[in-house]
Amino acid sequence: VFSGDLPIVFGITGMPDWMTATYAGNYVKLTGTPVAAGTYTLSVAASNDRGKNLAVGQGTVTVE
């Protein structure tokens, strides 16, 4: 979840092919069915519609 003036523009890197991102309001929802074990490092960047207040979050998804 990101805060700031709506609408918020999102960008994601590191997402595996089987994962889908859904953007709604001020959050990103990641869904999908893994096809193999692995570790994926995702980076999500968000900024408001004026290109200000850039925020970046990073996390790891591990499939066993």
mmCIF file of N, CA, C and O in Angstrom:
data_model
loop_
_atom_site.group_PDB
_atom_site.id
_atom_site.type_symbol
_atom_site.label_atom_id
_atom_site.label_comp_id
_atom_site.label_asym_id
_atom_site.label_seq_id
_atom_site.Cartn_x
_atom_site.Cartn_y
_atom_site.Cartn_z
ATOM 1 N N VAL A 1 0.851 -1.178 0.000
ATOM 2 C CA VAL A 1 0.000 0.000 0.000
ATOM 3 C C VAL A 1 0.893 1.237 0.000
ATOM 4 O O VAL A 1 1.848 1.310 0.760
ATOM 5 N N PHE A 2 0.595 2.191 -0.867
ATOM 6 C CA PHE A 2 1.320 3.439 -0.974
ATOM 7 C C PHE A 2 0.377 4.582 -0.648
ATOM 8 O O PHE A 2 -0.814 4.494 -0.908
ATOM 9 N N SER A 3 0.912 5.654 -0.079
ATOM 10 C CA SER A 3 0.079 6.809 0.219
ATOM 11 C C SER A 3 0.461 7.956 -0.695
ATOM 12 O O SER A 3 1.564 8.015 -1.222
ATOM 13 N N GLY A 4 -0.462 8.883 -0.891
ATOM 14 C CA GLY A 4 -0.205 10.037 -1.742
ATOM 15 C C GLY A 4 -1.443 10.404 -2.516
ATOM 16 O O GLY A 4 -2.484 9.760 -2.410
ATOM 17 N N ASP A 5 -1.330 11.439 -3.311
ATOM 18 C CA ASP A 5 -2.462 11.896 -4.112
ATOM 19 C C ASP A 5 -2.788 10.886 -5.198
ATOM 20 O O ASP A 5 -1.899 10.398 -5.894
ATOM 21 N N LEU A 6 -4.055 10.574 -5.343
ATOM 22 C CA LEU A 6 -4.504 9.665 -6.399
ATOM 23 C C LEU A 6 -4.704 10.455 -7.686
ATOM 24 O O LEU A 6 -5.023 11.622 -7.635
ATOM 25 N N PRO A 7 -4.560 9.873 -8.850
ATOM 26 C CA PRO A 7 -4.173 8.474 -9.040
ATOM 27 C C PRO A 7 -2.674 8.272 -8.857
ATOM 28 O O PRO A 7 -1.883 9.183 -9.066
ATOM 29 N N ILE A 8 -2.326 7.066 -8.471
ATOM 30 C CA ILE A 8 -0.930 6.679 -8.292
ATOM 31 C C ILE A 8 -0.523 5.801 -9.467
ATOM 32 O O ILE A 8 -1.279 4.929 -9.896
ATOM 33 N N VAL A 9 0.663 6.047 -10.004
ATOM 34 C CA VAL A 9 1.188 5.276 -11.131
ATOM 35 C C VAL A 9 2.214 4.294 -10.571
ATOM 36 O O VAL A 9 3.109 4.689 -9.816
ATOM 37 N N PHE A 10 2.085 3.015 -10.949
ATOM 38 C CA PHE A 10 2.957 1.964 -10.429
ATOM 39 C C PHE A 10 3.819 1.367 -11.527
ATOM 40 O O PHE A 10 3.427 1.342 -12.690
ATOM 41 N N GLY A 11 4.968 0.832 -11.130
ATOM 42 C CA GLY A 11 5.819 0.058 -12.013
ATOM 43 C C GLY A 11 6.469 -1.051 -11.203
ATOM 44 O O GLY A 11 6.815 -0.848 -10.038
ATOM 45 N N ILE A 12 6.575 -2.246 -11.777
ATOM 46 C CA ILE A 12 7.141 -3.394 -11.066
ATOM 47 C C ILE A 12 8.226 -4.027 -11.922
ATOM 48 O O ILE A 12 8.046 -4.220 -13.122
ATOM 49 N N THR A 13 9.351 -4.377 -11.283
ATOM 50 C CA THR A 13 10.397 -5.140 -11.958
ATOM 51 C C THR A 13 10.636 -6.428 -11.177
ATOM 52 O O THR A 13 10.390 -6.492 -9.975
ATOM 53 N N GLY A 14 11.102 -7.449 -11.873
ATOM 54 C CA GLY A 14 11.452 -8.715 -11.243
ATOM 55 C C GLY A 14 10.310 -9.703 -11.104
ATOM 56 O O GLY A 14 10.474 -10.765 -10.518
ATOM 57 N N MET A 15 9.155 -9.375 -11.654
ATOM 58 C CA MET A 15 7.996 -10.256 -11.537
ATOM 59 C C MET A 15 8.156 -11.462 -12.465
ATOM 60 O O MET A 15 8.453 -11.291 -13.651
ATOM 61 N N PRO A 16 7.957 -12.693 -11.957
ATOM 62 C CA PRO A 16 8.033 -13.871 -12.831
ATOM 63 C C PRO A 16 6.850 -13.901 -13.801
ATOM 64 O O PRO A 16 5.830 -13.241 -13.574
ATOM 65 N N ASP A 17 6.983 -14.679 -14.867
ATOM 66 C CA ASP A 17 5.942 -14.762 -15.909
ATOM 67 C C ASP A 17 4.584 -15.200 -15.377
ATOM 68 O O ASP A 17 3.553 -14.802 -15.901
ATOM 69 N N TRP A 18 4.581 -16.026 -14.347
ATOM 70 C CA TRP A 18 3.320 -16.561 -13.837
ATOM 71 C C TRP A 18 2.602 -15.609 -12.881
ATOM 72 O O TRP A 18 1.485 -15.863 -12.461
ATOM 73 N N MET A 19 3.202 -14.484 -12.553
ATOM 74 C CA MET A 19 2.620 -13.542 -11.600
ATOM 75 C C MET A 19 1.940 -12.390 -12.337
ATOM 76 O O MET A 19 2.419 -11.926 -13.363
ATOM 77 N N THR A 20 0.818 -11.961 -11.793
ATOM 78 C CA THR A 20 0.058 -10.856 -12.359
ATOM 79 C C THR A 20 -0.095 -9.760 -11.309
ATOM 80 O O THR A 20 -0.327 -10.052 -10.139
ATOM 81 N N ALA A 21 0.013 -8.513 -11.737
ATOM 82 C CA ALA A 21 -0.174 -7.375 -10.840
ATOM 83 C C ALA A 21 -1.492 -6.692 -11.180
ATOM 84 O O ALA A 21 -1.807 -6.463 -12.345
ATOM 85 N N THR A 22 -2.263 -6.390 -10.141
ATOM 86 C CA THR A 22 -3.497 -5.634 -10.289
ATOM 87 C C THR A 22 -3.332 -4.349 -9.493
ATOM 88 O O THR A 22 -2.985 -4.384 -8.314
ATOM 89 N N TYR A 23 -3.571 -3.229 -10.147
ATOM 90 C CA TYR A 23 -3.425 -1.931 -9.517
ATOM 91 C C TYR A 23 -4.809 -1.373 -9.218
ATOM 92 O O TYR A 23 -5.676 -1.358 -10.082
ATOM 93 N N ALA A 24 -5.012 -0.912 -7.996
ATOM 94 C CA ALA A 24 -6.306 -0.322 -7.631
ATOM 95 C C ALA A 24 -6.078 0.758 -6.575
ATOM 96 O O ALA A 24 -5.567 0.465 -5.495
ATOM 97 N N GLY A 25 -6.422 1.961 -6.905
ATOM 98 C CA GLY A 25 -6.286 3.046 -5.943
ATOM 99 C C GLY A 25 -4.850 3.242 -5.514
ATOM 100 O O GLY A 25 -4.003 3.651 -6.296
ATOM 101 N N ASN A 26 -4.560 2.880 -4.268
ATOM 102 C CA ASN A 26 -3.213 3.094 -3.729
ATOM 103 C C ASN A 26 -2.492 1.796 -3.368
ATOM 104 O O ASN A 26 -1.600 1.794 -2.545
ATOM 105 N N TYR A 27 -2.881 0.675 -3.979
ATOM 106 C CA TYR A 27 -2.190 -0.572 -3.671
ATOM 107 C C TYR A 27 -1.991 -1.429 -4.920
ATOM 108 O O TYR A 27 -2.638 -1.237 -5.939
ATOM 109 N N VAL A 28 -1.066 -2.368 -4.794
ATOM 110 C CA VAL A 28 -0.793 -3.352 -5.835
ATOM 111 C C VAL A 28 -1.068 -4.719 -5.243
ATOM 112 O O VAL A 28 -0.581 -5.046 -4.154
ATOM 113 N N LYS A 29 -1.833 -5.547 -5.949
ATOM 114 C CA LYS A 29 -2.121 -6.914 -5.516
ATOM 115 C C LYS A 29 -1.426 -7.857 -6.491
ATOM 116 O O LYS A 29 -1.624 -7.776 -7.702
ATOM 117 N N LEU A 30 -0.576 -8.740 -5.951
ATOM 118 C CA LEU A 30 0.150 -9.718 -6.766
ATOM 119 C C LEU A 30 -0.497 -11.080 -6.599
ATOM 120 O O LEU A 30 -0.720 -11.535 -5.478
ATOM 121 N N THR A 31 -0.804 -11.734 -7.726
ATOM 122 C CA THR A 31 -1.431 -13.051 -7.692
ATOM 123 C C THR A 31 -0.778 -13.946 -8.746
ATOM 124 O O THR A 31 -0.092 -13.472 -9.644
ATOM 125 N N GLY A 32 -1.019 -15.248 -8.616
ATOM 126 C CA GLY A 32 -0.519 -16.187 -9.610
ATOM 127 C C GLY A 32 -0.287 -17.553 -9.020
ATOM 128 O O GLY A 32 -0.327 -17.738 -7.805
ATOM 129 N N THR A 33 -0.067 -18.512 -9.890
ATOM 130 C CA THR A 33 0.207 -19.880 -9.491
ATOM 131 C C THR A 33 1.626 -20.229 -9.928
ATOM 132 O O THR A 33 1.905 -20.287 -11.136
ATOM 133 N N PRO A 34 2.516 -20.447 -8.969
ATOM 134 C CA PRO A 34 3.907 -20.766 -9.317
ATOM 135 C C PRO A 34 4.007 -22.065 -10.108
ATOM 136 O O PRO A 34 3.239 -23.004 -9.883
ATOM 137 N N VAL A 35 4.949 -22.108 -11.029
ATOM 138 C CA VAL A 35 5.156 -23.304 -11.842
ATOM 139 C C VAL A 35 6.410 -24.066 -11.429
ATOM 140 O O VAL A 35 6.605 -25.195 -11.857
ATOM 141 N N ALA A 36 7.265 -23.446 -10.618
ATOM 142 C CA ALA A 36 8.497 -24.093 -10.167
ATOM 143 C C ALA A 36 9.015 -23.356 -8.936
ATOM 144 O O ALA A 36 8.671 -22.202 -8.704
ATOM 145 N N ALA A 37 9.840 -24.055 -8.176
ATOM 146 C CA ALA A 37 10.466 -23.434 -7.004
ATOM 147 C C ALA A 37 11.436 -22.345 -7.462
ATOM 148 O O ALA A 37 11.986 -22.400 -8.554
ATOM 149 N N GLY A 38 11.599 -21.338 -6.626
ATOM 150 C CA GLY A 38 12.533 -20.271 -6.948
ATOM 151 C C GLY A 38 12.372 -19.100 -5.998
ATOM 152 O O GLY A 38 11.429 -19.040 -5.214
ATOM 153 N N THR A 39 13.291 -18.170 -6.075
ATOM 154 C CA THR A 39 13.239 -16.947 -5.282
ATOM 155 C C THR A 39 13.230 -15.772 -6.244
ATOM 156 O O THR A 39 14.049 -15.704 -7.160
ATOM 157 N N TYR A 40 12.302 -14.863 -6.042
ATOM 158 C CA TYR A 40 12.119 -13.728 -6.927
ATOM 159 C C TYR A 40 12.196 -12.442 -6.112
ATOM 160 O O TYR A 40 11.504 -12.302 -5.110
ATOM 161 N N THR A 41 13.026 -11.514 -6.542
ATOM 162 C CA THR A 41 13.132 -10.217 -5.883
ATOM 163 C C THR A 41 12.355 -9.211 -6.709
ATOM 164 O O THR A 41 12.658 -8.999 -7.888
ATOM 165 N N LEU A 42 11.342 -8.619 -6.098
ATOM 166 C CA LEU A 42 10.477 -7.668 -6.781
ATOM 167 C C LEU A 42 10.749 -6.264 -6.270
ATOM 168 O O LEU A 42 11.026 -6.057 -5.085
ATOM 169 N N SER A 43 10.650 -5.311 -7.152
ATOM 170 C CA SER A 43 10.767 -3.911 -6.785
ATOM 171 C C SER A 43 9.543 -3.197 -7.337
ATOM 172 O O SER A 43 9.229 -3.324 -8.526
ATOM 173 N N VAL A 44 8.836 -2.476 -6.463
ATOM 174 C CA VAL A 44 7.644 -1.747 -6.861
ATOM 175 C C VAL A 44 7.906 -0.262 -6.649
ATOM 176 O O VAL A 44 8.306 0.157 -5.564
ATOM 177 N N ALA A 45 7.702 0.517 -7.698
ATOM 178 C CA ALA A 45 7.852 1.968 -7.605
ATOM 179 C C ALA A 45 6.483 2.601 -7.819
ATOM 180 O O ALA A 45 5.680 2.111 -8.619
ATOM 181 N N ALA A 46 6.221 3.675 -7.084
ATOM 182 C CA ALA A 46 4.947 4.367 -7.207
ATOM 183 C C ALA A 46 5.176 5.870 -7.125
ATOM 184 O O ALA A 46 6.029 6.342 -6.379
ATOM 185 N N SER A 47 4.416 6.598 -7.922
ATOM 186 C CA SER A 47 4.445 8.063 -7.833
ATOM 187 C C SER A 47 3.040 8.579 -8.098
ATOM 188 O O SER A 47 2.219 7.900 -8.722
ATOM 189 N N ASN A 48 2.756 9.791 -7.612
ATOM 190 C CA ASN A 48 1.430 10.341 -7.872
ATOM 191 C C ASN A 48 1.343 10.795 -9.320
ATOM 192 O O ASN A 48 2.322 10.749 -10.057
ATOM 193 N N ASP A 49 0.176 11.232 -9.725
ATOM 194 C CA ASP A 49 -0.049 11.563 -11.126
ATOM 195 C C ASP A 49 0.750 12.769 -11.603
ATOM 196 O O ASP A 49 0.858 13.009 -12.790
ATOM 197 N N ARG A 50 1.351 13.523 -10.700
ATOM 198 C CA ARG A 50 2.189 14.650 -11.079
ATOM 199 C C ARG A 50 3.670 14.258 -11.134
ATOM 200 O O ARG A 50 4.532 15.106 -11.316
ATOM 201 N N GLY A 51 3.968 12.983 -10.911
ATOM 202 C CA GLY A 51 5.349 12.511 -10.967
ATOM 203 C C GLY A 51 6.154 12.873 -9.739
ATOM 204 O O GLY A 51 7.372 12.839 -9.757
ATOM 205 N N LYS A 52 5.480 13.223 -8.673
ATOM 206 C CA LYS A 52 6.169 13.614 -7.443
ATOM 207 C C LYS A 52 5.985 12.533 -6.392
ATOM 208 O O LYS A 52 5.166 11.629 -6.528
ATOM 209 N N ASN A 53 6.747 12.649 -5.311
ATOM 210 C CA ASN A 53 6.615 11.738 -4.169
ATOM 211 C C ASN A 53 6.850 10.291 -4.562
ATOM 212 O O ASN A 53 6.060 9.408 -4.253
ATOM 213 N N LEU A 54 7.941 10.027 -5.251
ATOM 214 C CA LEU A 54 8.284 8.674 -5.664
ATOM 215 C C LEU A 54 8.602 7.812 -4.436
ATOM 216 O O LEU A 54 9.341 8.231 -3.550
ATOM 217 N N ALA A 55 8.017 6.627 -4.388
ATOM 218 C CA ALA A 55 8.290 5.666 -3.323
ATOM 219 C C ALA A 55 8.656 4.346 -3.966
ATOM 220 O O ALA A 55 8.081 3.950 -4.979
ATOM 221 N N VAL A 56 9.628 3.652 -3.398
ATOM 222 C CA VAL A 56 10.055 2.355 -3.921
ATOM 223 C C VAL A 56 10.058 1.358 -2.773
ATOM 224 O O VAL A 56 10.566 1.636 -1.701
ATOM 225 N N GLY A 57 9.445 0.194 -3.022
ATOM 226 C CA GLY A 57 9.461 -0.884 -2.044
ATOM 227 C C GLY A 57 10.037 -2.122 -2.699
ATOM 228 O O GLY A 57 9.856 -2.359 -3.898
ATOM 229 N N GLN A 58 10.769 -2.905 -1.928
ATOM 230 C CA GLN A 58 11.370 -4.123 -2.467
ATOM 231 C C GLN A 58 11.056 -5.278 -1.543
ATOM 232 O O GLN A 58 10.986 -5.118 -0.325
ATOM 233 N N GLY A 59 10.841 -6.443 -2.131
ATOM 234 C CA GLY A 59 10.558 -7.631 -1.338
ATOM 235 C C GLY A 59 10.943 -8.878 -2.103
ATOM 236 O O GLY A 59 11.235 -8.837 -3.295
ATOM 237 N N THR A 60 10.952 -9.989 -1.390
ATOM 238 C CA THR A 60 11.313 -11.275 -1.969
ATOM 239 C C THR A 60 10.164 -12.255 -1.830
ATOM 240 O O THR A 60 9.543 -12.343 -0.786
ATOM 241 N N VAL A 61 9.881 -12.970 -2.913
ATOM 242 C CA VAL A 61 8.893 -14.036 -2.913
ATOM 243 C C VAL A 61 9.657 -15.346 -3.087
ATOM 244 O O VAL A 61 10.411 -15.491 -4.042
ATOM 245 N N THR A 62 9.474 -16.272 -2.145
ATOM 246 C CA THR A 62 10.143 -17.575 -2.227
ATOM 247 C C THR A 62 9.097 -18.657 -2.416
ATOM 248 O O THR A 62 8.141 -18.743 -1.650
ATOM 249 N N VAL A 63 9.275 -19.468 -3.460
ATOM 250 C CA VAL A 63 8.396 -20.602 -3.741
ATOM 251 C C VAL A 63 9.202 -21.863 -3.488
ATOM 252 O O VAL A 63 10.292 -22.042 -4.044
ATOM 253 N N GLU A 64 8.684 -22.709 -2.616
ATOM 254 C CA GLU A 64 9.403 -23.950 -2.275
ATOM 255 C C GLU A 64 8.806 -25.153 -2.968
ATOM 256 O O GLU A 64 7.682 -25.175 -3.355
#
